[in-house]
Amino acid sequence: MPRSLRADAQANQERLLDVAARVFAREGADTSLKAIAAEAGVGIGTLYRRFPTREDLVEATYRNETTRLCESAPRLLERHPPVEAFRAWMEDFVDYMLTKQGMSDALPAILATRDGLRLHSRQALGEAVETLLAAGIAAGRLRADGSASDVLMALGGITLISGHEHQRDLASRLISLLLDGLASRASAAAG
Amino acid sequence: MPRSLRADAQANQERLLDVAARVFAREGADTSLKAIAAEAGVGIGTLYRRFPTREDLVEATYRNETTRLCESAPRLLERHPPVEAFRAWMEDFVDYMLTKQGMSDALPAILATRDGLRLHSRQALGEAVETLLAAGIAAGRLRADGSASDVLMALGGITLISGHEHQRDLASRLISLLLDGLASRASAAAG
DNA sequence: ACAATAAGCGGAGGCGACTCCGCTTATGCA
DNA sequence: TGCATAAGCGGAGTCGCCTCCGCTTATTGT
């Protein structure tokens, strides 16, 4: 079993990603996949074989940039107190998701990924949040029982609803609310 | 300009809503609208004329139940302390949204409504949250600068992400986090 | 070089969303 | 009761999604 694609298939895949990046930027999130396949000079069947869902194509198209976003977390922690680094990163996250065409639509699928094609982005995001949250806890500024997974989901929810509402400011206010919740002492959480 | 539909149109609309409720329950959220139209004995054009988007049809189908959910808020406040009433209502909201087929998909459209077909549900939800939040503020348990609109959006975000993740528990944890954020004193919020 | 074959290709076809506009009919008025 | 007409109807048509499978070709071993 070959671990890498046949040479022609590899080239087709790269061409598809190139074209997708251009077409998403030019025509928005809901371009027809057939058009992307055509512009890449492959059949629609080839596109679907390589990227079974639209979300898979979007994730792969922006994977490098997602990685870069996630890698910025440690650098933010060097330059800011943990809570402010966390806030800054979440603001960047929202900007990124709302800017890259199709990305916020794909976000639920990316966050839900447990294995497979979209795993790379999902893991990078999880690790970035984990790092930021741990720093806040270590500094005594965030509650120790906060779960990185839950925080990532909360951020996902904030992104989704802000995107649907076309209200970027809403995201900032909800991020503040989230940080307040994470900063609150355990007292309020008892069931 | 007649304020009410012609008699036959009225009957068609009612039949569509009847059928939609049954078909959504029977076949889930992504049933074909053509099938609903057919089962109601009207053409697809008629369905679209009355309900221009799927979200409009879903909202109308569940409008009565949404109203009932919203009307429960004052009763919860009679029987529970404000914060617990708020929590209970939000839990009910999530259960409702995740139970009624198609409802969570329509939620973004409902929340974004400023006027038109879906306004009824949107306003009822806004008023319920307003009531609950005001009670918490009046009791000194929630921060006075909380915006009902933002809280409704936060709850919407929680519902969306929990639904996508198929994790009902996640919603409960995020509701707690939201309430913690709303309970936090202004100290943590300063920029 | 040259099979043998696994890997890959691609588009026809089936389905659903949504629009558009020529046809039908309920309604109100004389 | 009958006419004029606004209101409503509905399905053909267009487009995109996604699958399926018969055809093509890169690769590998000899």
Short mmCIF file of C-alpha atoms (C1' of nucleotides) in Angstrom, two decimals:
data_model
loop_
_atom_site.label_atom_id
_atom_site.label_comp_id
_atom_site.label_asym_id
_atom_site.label_seq_id
_atom_site.Cartn_x
_atom_site.Cartn_y
_atom_site.Cartn_z
CA MET A 1 0.00 0.00 0.00
CA PRO A 2 1.60 3.22 -1.20
CA ARG A 3 1.69 5.99 1.34
CA SER A 4 1.81 8.66 -1.32
CA LEU A 5 -0.38 9.47 -4.27
CA ARG A 6 0.42 8.58 -7.81
CA ALA A 7 2.33 11.44 -9.45
CA ASP A 8 -0.53 12.62 -11.66
CA ALA A 9 -2.97 12.47 -8.76
CA GLN A 10 -0.60 14.51 -6.62
CA ALA A 11 -0.37 17.18 -9.29
CA ASN A 12 -4.12 17.28 -9.68
CA GLN A 13 -4.58 17.73 -5.96
CA GLU A 14 -2.12 20.60 -5.82
CA ARG A 15 -3.77 22.24 -8.78
CA LEU A 16 -7.16 21.91 -7.10
CA LEU A 17 -5.91 23.60 -3.94
CA ASP A 18 -4.32 26.41 -5.91
CA VAL A 19 -7.48 27.01 -7.86
CA ALA A 20 -9.71 26.71 -4.80
CA ALA A 21 -7.75 29.39 -2.97
CA ARG A 22 -8.10 31.75 -5.92
CA VAL A 23 -11.73 31.00 -6.63
CA PHE A 24 -12.85 31.22 -3.00
CA ALA A 25 -11.15 34.60 -2.73
CA ARG A 26 -12.61 35.80 -6.02
CA GLU A 27 -16.16 34.48 -5.84
CA GLY A 28 -16.91 33.80 -2.21
CA ALA A 29 -17.80 30.78 -0.17
CA ASP A 30 -20.58 29.30 -2.23
CA THR A 31 -18.88 28.88 -5.57
CA SER A 32 -19.82 25.74 -7.38
CA LEU A 33 -17.32 22.96 -6.89
CA LYS A 34 -17.84 22.01 -10.50
CA ALA A 35 -16.40 25.38 -11.49
CA ILE A 36 -13.33 24.78 -9.34
CA ALA A 37 -12.85 21.33 -10.83
CA ALA A 38 -13.23 22.74 -14.33
CA GLU A 39 -10.77 25.57 -13.72
CA ALA A 40 -8.28 23.04 -12.37
CA GLY A 41 -8.79 20.95 -15.48
CA VAL A 42 -10.12 17.87 -13.72
CA GLY A 43 -13.53 16.24 -13.59
CA ILE A 44 -15.88 16.76 -10.71
CA GLY A 45 -15.38 13.13 -9.75
CA THR A 46 -11.70 13.76 -9.11
CA LEU A 47 -12.41 16.69 -6.86
CA TYR A 48 -14.86 14.65 -4.79
CA ARG A 49 -12.52 11.68 -4.58
CA ARG A 50 -9.82 13.85 -3.07
CA PHE A 51 -12.09 16.09 -0.98
CA PRO A 52 -15.27 14.21 -0.14
CA THR A 53 -16.96 17.25 1.35
CA ARG A 54 -16.76 20.96 0.73
CA GLU A 55 -15.42 21.31 4.27
CA ASP A 56 -12.51 19.05 3.46
CA LEU A 57 -11.56 21.24 0.53
CA VAL A 58 -11.85 24.42 2.57
CA GLU A 59 -9.81 23.01 5.42
CA ALA A 60 -7.07 21.87 3.09
CA THR A 61 -7.08 25.17 1.22
CA TYR A 62 -6.40 27.17 4.37
CA ARG A 63 -4.43 24.60 6.33
CA ASN A 64 -1.13 26.48 6.16
CA GLU A 65 -2.69 29.67 7.40
CA THR A 66 -4.49 27.87 10.20
CA THR A 67 -1.17 26.44 11.27
CA ARG A 68 0.37 29.87 11.28
CA LEU A 69 -2.47 31.25 13.40
CA CYS A 70 -2.00 28.47 15.92
CA GLU A 71 1.74 28.90 16.04
CA SER A 72 1.29 32.53 17.04
CA ALA A 73 -0.07 31.54 20.45
CA PRO A 74 3.30 30.96 22.17
CA ARG A 75 4.61 34.24 20.76
CA LEU A 76 1.62 36.13 22.12
CA LEU A 77 2.30 34.63 25.52
CA GLU A 78 5.84 35.97 25.44
CA ARG A 79 4.67 39.50 24.88
CA HIS A 80 1.46 39.76 26.90
CA PRO A 81 -0.01 38.67 30.21
CA PRO A 82 -1.81 35.33 29.75
CA VAL A 83 -5.37 36.63 29.71
CA GLU A 84 -4.56 39.38 27.25
CA ALA A 85 -2.64 36.96 25.06
CA PHE A 86 -5.67 34.68 25.10
CA ARG A 87 -7.96 37.54 24.20
CA ALA A 88 -5.72 38.66 21.37
CA TRP A 89 -5.52 35.15 19.98
CA MET A 90 -9.27 34.69 20.07
CA GLU A 91 -9.75 38.00 18.30
CA ASP A 92 -7.31 36.87 15.63
CA PHE A 93 -9.16 33.58 15.38
CA VAL A 94 -12.46 35.31 14.74
CA ASP A 95 -10.94 37.67 12.20
CA TYR A 96 -9.38 34.75 10.43
CA MET A 97 -12.54 32.67 10.36
CA LEU A 98 -14.68 35.53 9.13
CA THR A 99 -12.16 36.60 6.52
CA LYS A 100 -11.29 33.36 4.80
CA GLN A 101 -14.14 32.55 2.48
CA GLY A 102 -15.95 29.38 3.47
CA MET A 103 -13.97 28.90 6.63
CA SER A 104 -16.68 29.73 9.13
CA ASP A 105 -19.07 27.41 7.32
CA ALA A 106 -16.49 24.67 7.58
CA LEU A 107 -15.73 25.38 11.23
CA PRO A 108 -18.32 23.01 12.72
CA ALA A 109 -17.00 20.16 10.62
CA ILE A 110 -13.42 20.99 11.56
CA LEU A 111 -14.21 21.13 15.27
CA ALA A 112 -16.17 17.90 15.11
CA THR A 113 -13.30 16.04 13.46
CA ARG A 114 -11.98 13.12 15.47
CA ASP A 115 -9.91 11.61 12.67
CA GLY A 116 -9.47 11.80 8.92
CA LEU A 117 -8.85 14.60 6.49
CA ARG A 118 -9.59 17.58 8.69
CA LEU A 119 -7.66 16.38 11.69
CA HIS A 120 -4.65 18.62 11.17
CA SER A 121 -6.47 21.91 11.69
CA ARG A 122 -8.53 20.54 14.52
CA GLN A 123 -5.49 19.42 16.47
CA ALA A 124 -3.58 22.63 15.89
CA LEU A 125 -6.51 24.65 17.22
CA GLY A 126 -6.88 22.39 20.23
CA GLU A 127 -3.22 22.76 21.08
CA ALA A 128 -3.23 26.52 20.73
CA VAL A 129 -6.16 26.86 23.12
CA GLU A 130 -4.61 24.35 25.49
CA THR A 131 -1.39 26.39 25.61
CA LEU A 132 -3.16 29.68 26.23
CA LEU A 133 -5.51 28.27 28.83
CA ALA A 134 -2.72 26.51 30.69
CA ALA A 135 -0.75 29.74 30.87
CA GLY A 136 -3.72 31.56 32.35
CA ILE A 137 -4.27 28.81 34.91
CA ALA A 138 -0.58 28.70 35.82
CA ALA A 139 -0.65 32.44 36.39
CA GLY A 140 -3.66 32.05 38.66
CA ARG A 141 -5.79 34.23 36.40
CA LEU A 142 -8.13 31.54 35.03
CA ARG A 143 -10.03 28.82 36.84
CA ALA A 144 -8.19 25.54 37.07
CA ASP A 145 -11.14 23.40 36.04
CA GLY A 146 -11.52 25.02 32.63
CA SER A 147 -11.46 22.48 29.81
CA ALA A 148 -9.56 23.47 26.68
CA SER A 149 -11.99 21.53 24.57
CA ASP A 150 -14.96 23.40 26.00
CA VAL A 151 -13.24 26.72 25.52
CA LEU A 152 -12.53 25.90 21.89
CA MET A 153 -16.17 25.02 21.41
CA ALA A 154 -17.25 28.24 23.08
CA LEU A 155 -15.02 30.18 20.73
CA GLY A 156 -16.48 28.23 17.85
CA GLY A 157 -19.99 29.16 18.95
CA ILE A 158 -19.02 32.81 19.26
CA THR A 159 -17.55 32.72 15.78
CA LEU A 160 -20.58 31.05 14.26
CA ILE A 161 -23.16 33.34 15.73
CA SER A 162 -21.15 36.49 15.05
CA GLY A 163 -20.68 35.40 11.48
CA HIS A 164 -24.36 34.72 10.98
CA GLU A 165 -25.22 38.08 12.50
CA HIS A 166 -22.58 39.93 10.48
CA GLN A 167 -21.60 41.63 13.70
CA ARG A 168 -17.90 41.56 14.32
CA ASP A 169 -18.29 43.58 17.52
CA LEU A 170 -20.55 40.95 18.98
CA ALA A 171 -17.66 38.52 18.89
CA SER A 172 -15.47 40.86 20.93
CA ARG A 173 -18.13 41.28 23.57
CA LEU A 174 -18.74 37.55 23.80
CA ILE A 175 -15.01 36.88 24.04
CA SER A 176 -14.91 39.21 27.02
CA LEU A 177 -17.84 37.40 28.56
CA LEU A 178 -16.12 34.07 28.02
CA LEU A 179 -12.93 35.31 29.64
CA ASP A 180 -14.94 36.63 32.58
CA GLY A 181 -16.51 33.22 32.99
CA LEU A 182 -13.12 31.56 32.85
CA ALA A 183 -11.71 34.04 35.36
CA SER A 184 -14.50 33.61 37.88
CA ARG A 185 -13.57 31.74 41.02
CA ALA A 186 -15.05 28.29 41.50
CA SER A 187 -17.64 29.68 43.88
CA ALA A 188 -20.21 30.45 41.21
CA ALA A 189 -19.88 27.12 39.41
CA ALA A 190 -21.06 24.73 42.13
CA GLY A 191 -24.14 22.75 41.11
CA MET B 1 -54.95 46.06 0.19
CA PRO B 2 -56.37 43.03 1.94
CA ARG B 3 -54.77 42.21 5.24
CA SER B 4 -55.76 38.57 5.01
CA LEU B 5 -55.22 35.87 2.45
CA ARG B 6 -57.78 34.72 -0.02
CA ALA B 7 -59.71 31.79 1.43
CA ASP B 8 -58.10 29.11 -0.71
CA ALA B 9 -54.64 30.48 -0.04
CA GLN B 10 -55.33 30.48 3.67
CA ALA B 11 -56.36 26.83 3.56
CA ASN B 12 -53.28 25.90 1.56
CA GLN B 13 -51.04 27.60 4.06
CA GLU B 14 -52.61 25.79 6.98
CA ARG B 15 -52.36 22.50 5.18
CA LEU B 16 -48.68 23.16 4.47
CA LEU B 17 -47.96 23.83 8.13
CA ASP B 18 -49.81 20.69 9.20
CA VAL B 19 -47.93 18.57 6.75
CA ALA B 20 -44.60 20.20 7.54
CA ALA B 21 -44.96 19.42 11.23
CA ARG B 22 -45.70 15.79 10.48
CA VAL B 23 -43.03 15.36 7.84
CA PHE B 24 -40.29 17.09 9.83
CA ALA B 25 -41.08 14.81 12.77
CA ARG B 26 -41.20 11.73 10.59
CA GLU B 27 -38.27 12.30 8.24
CA GLY B 28 -35.99 14.80 9.92
CA ALA B 29 -34.74 18.25 9.08
CA ASP B 30 -33.58 17.79 5.53
CA THR B 31 -36.72 16.49 3.89
CA SER B 32 -37.28 17.78 0.42
CA LEU B 33 -39.64 20.71 0.33
CA LYS B 34 -41.10 19.33 -2.86
CA ALA B 35 -42.28 16.32 -0.89
CA ILE B 36 -43.97 18.56 1.67
CA ALA B 37 -45.66 20.54 -1.07
CA ALA B 38 -46.80 17.34 -2.76
CA GLU B 39 -48.16 15.84 0.43
CA ALA B 40 -50.05 19.07 1.08
CA GLY B 41 -51.48 18.88 -2.42
CA VAL B 42 -49.97 22.14 -3.67
CA GLY B 43 -47.25 22.95 -6.16
CA ILE B 44 -43.73 23.76 -5.08
CA GLY B 45 -44.32 27.32 -6.27
CA THR B 46 -47.06 27.78 -3.72
CA LEU B 47 -44.88 26.61 -0.88
CA TYR B 48 -42.11 29.02 -1.87
CA ARG B 49 -44.51 31.91 -2.31
CA ARG B 50 -45.75 31.49 1.24
CA PHE B 51 -42.42 30.52 2.83
CA PRO B 52 -39.59 31.96 0.77
CA THR B 53 -36.92 30.08 2.70
CA ARG B 54 -36.79 26.79 4.52
CA GLU B 55 -36.18 28.76 7.71
CA ASP B 56 -39.45 30.61 7.26
CA LEU B 57 -41.33 27.33 7.04
CA VAL B 58 -39.58 25.90 10.08
CA GLU B 59 -40.18 29.00 12.15
CA ALA B 60 -43.86 29.05 11.26
CA THR B 61 -44.21 25.33 11.93
CA TYR B 62 -42.94 25.65 15.48
CA ARG B 63 -44.10 29.15 16.26
CA ASN B 64 -46.71 28.11 18.80
CA GLU B 65 -44.25 26.00 20.71
CA THR B 66 -41.65 28.74 20.66
CA THR B 67 -44.22 31.05 22.14
CA ARG B 68 -44.98 28.57 24.88
CA LEU B 69 -41.29 28.21 25.70
CA CYS B 70 -40.94 31.95 25.99
CA GLU B 71 -44.02 32.32 28.13
CA SER B 72 -42.55 29.91 30.65
CA ALA B 73 -39.89 32.42 31.68
CA PRO B 74 -42.07 34.43 34.13
CA ARG B 75 -43.33 31.20 35.71
CA LEU B 76 -39.77 29.96 36.24
CA LEU B 77 -38.98 33.24 37.98
CA GLU B 78 -41.85 32.71 40.40
CA ARG B 79 -40.53 29.37 41.49
CA HIS B 80 -36.76 29.77 41.42
CA PRO B 81 -34.06 32.30 42.28
CA PRO B 82 -33.28 34.40 39.20
CA VAL B 83 -30.03 32.76 38.21
CA GLU B 84 -31.45 29.27 38.54
CA ALA B 85 -34.57 30.27 36.63
CA PHE B 86 -32.31 31.62 33.90
CA ARG B 87 -30.29 28.44 33.83
CA ALA B 88 -33.40 26.28 33.68
CA TRP B 89 -34.84 28.33 30.84
CA MET B 90 -31.65 28.13 28.83
CA GLU B 91 -31.52 24.38 29.32
CA ASP B 92 -35.10 24.16 28.09
CA PHE B 93 -34.19 26.35 25.13
CA VAL B 94 -31.36 24.04 24.12
CA ASP B 95 -33.52 20.95 24.51
CA TYR B 96 -36.19 22.55 22.42
CA MET B 97 -33.85 23.65 19.67
CA LEU B 98 -32.13 20.29 19.45
CA THR B 99 -35.39 18.34 19.56
CA LYS B 100 -37.50 20.11 16.99
CA GLN B 101 -36.32 18.96 13.61
CA GLY B 102 -34.81 21.75 11.57
CA MET B 103 -35.06 24.29 14.35
CA SER B 104 -31.38 24.61 15.17
CA ASP B 105 -30.58 25.03 11.49
CA ALA B 106 -33.13 27.82 11.33
CA LEU B 107 -31.89 29.46 14.52
CA PRO B 108 -29.32 31.76 12.89
CA ALA B 109 -31.95 33.05 10.50
CA ILE B 110 -34.44 33.55 13.32
CA LEU B 111 -31.95 35.43 15.48
CA ALA B 112 -30.88 37.60 12.57
CA THR B 113 -34.45 38.63 11.79
CA ARG B 114 -35.11 42.34 12.08
CA ASP B 115 -38.47 42.28 10.37
CA GLY B 116 -40.62 40.05 8.19
CA LEU B 117 -41.88 36.53 8.48
CA ARG B 118 -39.71 35.26 11.30
CA LEU B 119 -40.11 38.27 13.53
CA HIS B 120 -42.58 36.68 15.92
CA SER B 121 -40.22 34.05 17.28
CA ARG B 122 -37.30 36.41 17.37
CA GLN B 123 -39.18 38.94 19.48
CA ALA B 124 -40.56 36.35 21.87
CA LEU B 125 -37.06 35.00 22.49
CA GLY B 126 -35.68 38.48 23.01
CA GLU B 127 -38.35 39.30 25.55
CA ALA B 128 -37.88 36.07 27.49
CA VAL B 129 -34.14 36.68 27.84
CA GLU B 130 -34.76 40.29 28.72
CA THR B 131 -37.13 39.27 31.52
CA LEU B 132 -34.77 36.70 32.97
CA LEU B 133 -31.72 38.92 32.75
CA ALA B 134 -33.52 41.87 34.32
CA ALA B 135 -34.60 39.71 37.26
CA GLY B 136 -31.02 38.61 37.85
CA ILE B 137 -29.78 42.18 37.70
CA ALA B 138 -32.53 43.40 40.01
CA ALA B 139 -31.57 40.70 42.50
CA GLY B 140 -27.95 41.81 42.32
CA ARG B 141 -26.84 38.43 41.05
CA LEU B 142 -25.93 39.41 37.49
CA ARG B 143 -23.86 42.31 36.22
CA ALA B 144 -25.90 45.38 35.37
CA ASP B 145 -24.21 45.98 32.04
CA GLY B 146 -25.27 42.70 30.50
CA SER B 147 -27.08 43.13 27.21
CA ALA B 148 -30.08 40.87 26.62
CA SER B 149 -29.33 40.81 22.93
CA ASP B 150 -25.76 39.64 23.53
CA VAL B 151 -26.92 36.97 25.95
CA LEU B 152 -29.42 35.68 23.42
CA MET B 153 -26.66 35.50 20.83
CA ALA B 154 -24.39 33.69 23.26
CA LEU B 155 -27.12 31.17 23.90
CA GLY B 156 -27.58 30.83 20.17
CA GLY B 157 -23.89 30.15 19.75
CA ILE B 158 -23.96 27.56 22.51
CA THR B 159 -26.91 25.86 20.87
CA LEU B 160 -25.31 25.83 17.44
CA ILE B 161 -22.00 24.40 18.50
CA SER B 162 -23.54 21.82 20.81
CA GLY B 163 -25.86 20.72 18.07
CA HIS B 164 -23.06 20.38 15.55
CA GLU B 165 -21.03 18.42 18.06
CA HIS B 166 -23.95 16.21 19.09
CA GLN B 167 -22.95 16.86 22.67
CA ARG B 168 -25.84 17.89 24.83
CA ASP B 169 -23.62 18.04 27.91
CA LEU B 170 -21.42 20.62 26.26
CA ALA B 171 -24.37 22.99 26.20
CA SER B 172 -24.87 22.66 29.95
CA ARG B 173 -21.24 23.38 30.66
CA LEU B 174 -21.22 26.40 28.37
CA ILE B 175 -24.43 27.70 29.94
CA SER B 176 -22.69 27.55 33.31
CA LEU B 177 -19.73 29.39 31.88
CA LEU B 178 -22.02 32.03 30.44
CA LEU B 179 -23.78 32.50 33.76
CA ASP B 180 -20.42 32.80 35.50
CA GLY B 181 -19.43 35.50 33.06
CA LEU B 182 -22.70 37.32 33.64
CA ALA B 183 -22.29 37.02 37.40
CA SER B 184 -18.73 38.29 37.48
CA ARG B 185 -18.28 41.74 39.00
CA ALA B 186 -17.18 44.50 36.70
CA SER B 187 -13.60 44.18 37.98
CA ALA B 188 -12.58 41.55 35.44
CA ALA B 189 -14.08 43.33 32.47
CA ALA B 190 -12.01 46.48 32.45
CA GLY B 191 -9.88 46.92 29.33
"C1'" DA C 1 10.60 -3.15 -23.31
"C1'" DC C 2 6.35 -4.82 -21.95
"C1'" DA C 3 2.64 -6.81 -19.67
"C1'" DA C 4 -0.38 -6.89 -15.57
"C1'" DT C 5 -2.79 -4.31 -12.49
"C1'" DA C 6 -3.80 -1.14 -9.10
"C1'" DA C 7 -4.69 3.57 -9.03
"C1'" DG C 8 -6.96 7.18 -10.82
"C1'" DC C 9 -10.20 9.63 -13.93
"C1'" DG C 10 -14.44 12.02 -15.21
"C1'" DG C 11 -18.95 12.89 -16.50
"C1'" DA C 12 -23.71 11.18 -16.93
"C1'" DG C 13 -27.46 10.88 -14.06
"C1'" DG C 14 -30.51 11.41 -10.14
"C1'" DC C 15 -31.93 14.54 -6.79
"C1'" DG C 16 -33.16 18.87 -4.37
"C1'" DA C 17 -33.36 24.05 -4.25
"C1'" DC C 18 -35.33 27.90 -6.04
"C1'" DT C 19 -37.32 31.06 -9.94
"C1'" DC C 20 -40.36 32.63 -13.34
"C1'" DC C 21 -44.39 33.41 -15.72
"C1'" DG C 22 -48.55 31.94 -18.31
"C1'" DC C 23 -52.84 30.00 -16.58
"C1'" DT C 24 -56.81 29.66 -13.18
"C1'" DT C 25 -60.10 31.35 -9.90
"C1'" DA C 26 -61.98 33.66 -5.80
"C1'" DT C 27 -63.87 37.97 -4.86
"C1'" DG C 28 -66.19 42.31 -5.04
"C1'" DC C 29 -68.99 45.33 -7.49
"C1'" DA C 30 -72.84 46.65 -10.36
"C1'" DT D 1 -75.98 36.94 -11.71
"C1'" DG D 2 -72.16 38.03 -14.37
"C1'" DC D 3 -67.92 40.52 -15.27
"C1'" DA D 4 -63.30 42.48 -14.38
"C1'" DT D 5 -59.36 41.74 -12.13
"C1'" DA D 6 -56.31 41.04 -8.52
"C1'" DA D 7 -54.77 37.15 -6.18
"C1'" DG D 8 -53.08 32.87 -6.36
"C1'" DC D 9 -51.37 28.59 -8.57
"C1'" DG D 10 -47.95 25.24 -10.14
"C1'" DG D 11 -44.61 23.01 -12.66
"C1'" DA D 12 -41.02 23.37 -16.21
"C1'" DG D 13 -36.51 24.95 -16.22
"C1'" DT D 14 -31.93 26.01 -14.43
"C1'" DC D 15 -28.37 25.12 -11.41
"C1'" DG D 16 -25.54 22.79 -7.87
"C1'" DC D 17 -24.56 18.60 -5.14
"C1'" DC D 18 -22.93 14.12 -5.00
"C1'" DT D 19 -22.50 9.08 -6.58
"C1'" DC D 20 -21.37 5.46 -9.40
"C1'" DC D 21 -18.86 2.84 -12.54
"C1'" DG D 22 -16.78 1.88 -17.10
"C1'" DC D 23 -12.57 3.68 -19.10
"C1'" DT D 24 -7.55 5.24 -18.94
"C1'" DT D 25 -2.86 5.25 -17.36
"C1'" DA D 26 1.13 5.37 -14.14
"C1'" DT D 27 3.79 2.09 -11.91
"C1'" DT D 28 6.19 -2.08 -10.96
"C1'" DG D 29 8.38 -6.45 -11.70
"C1'" DT D 30 10.73 -9.18 -14.95
#
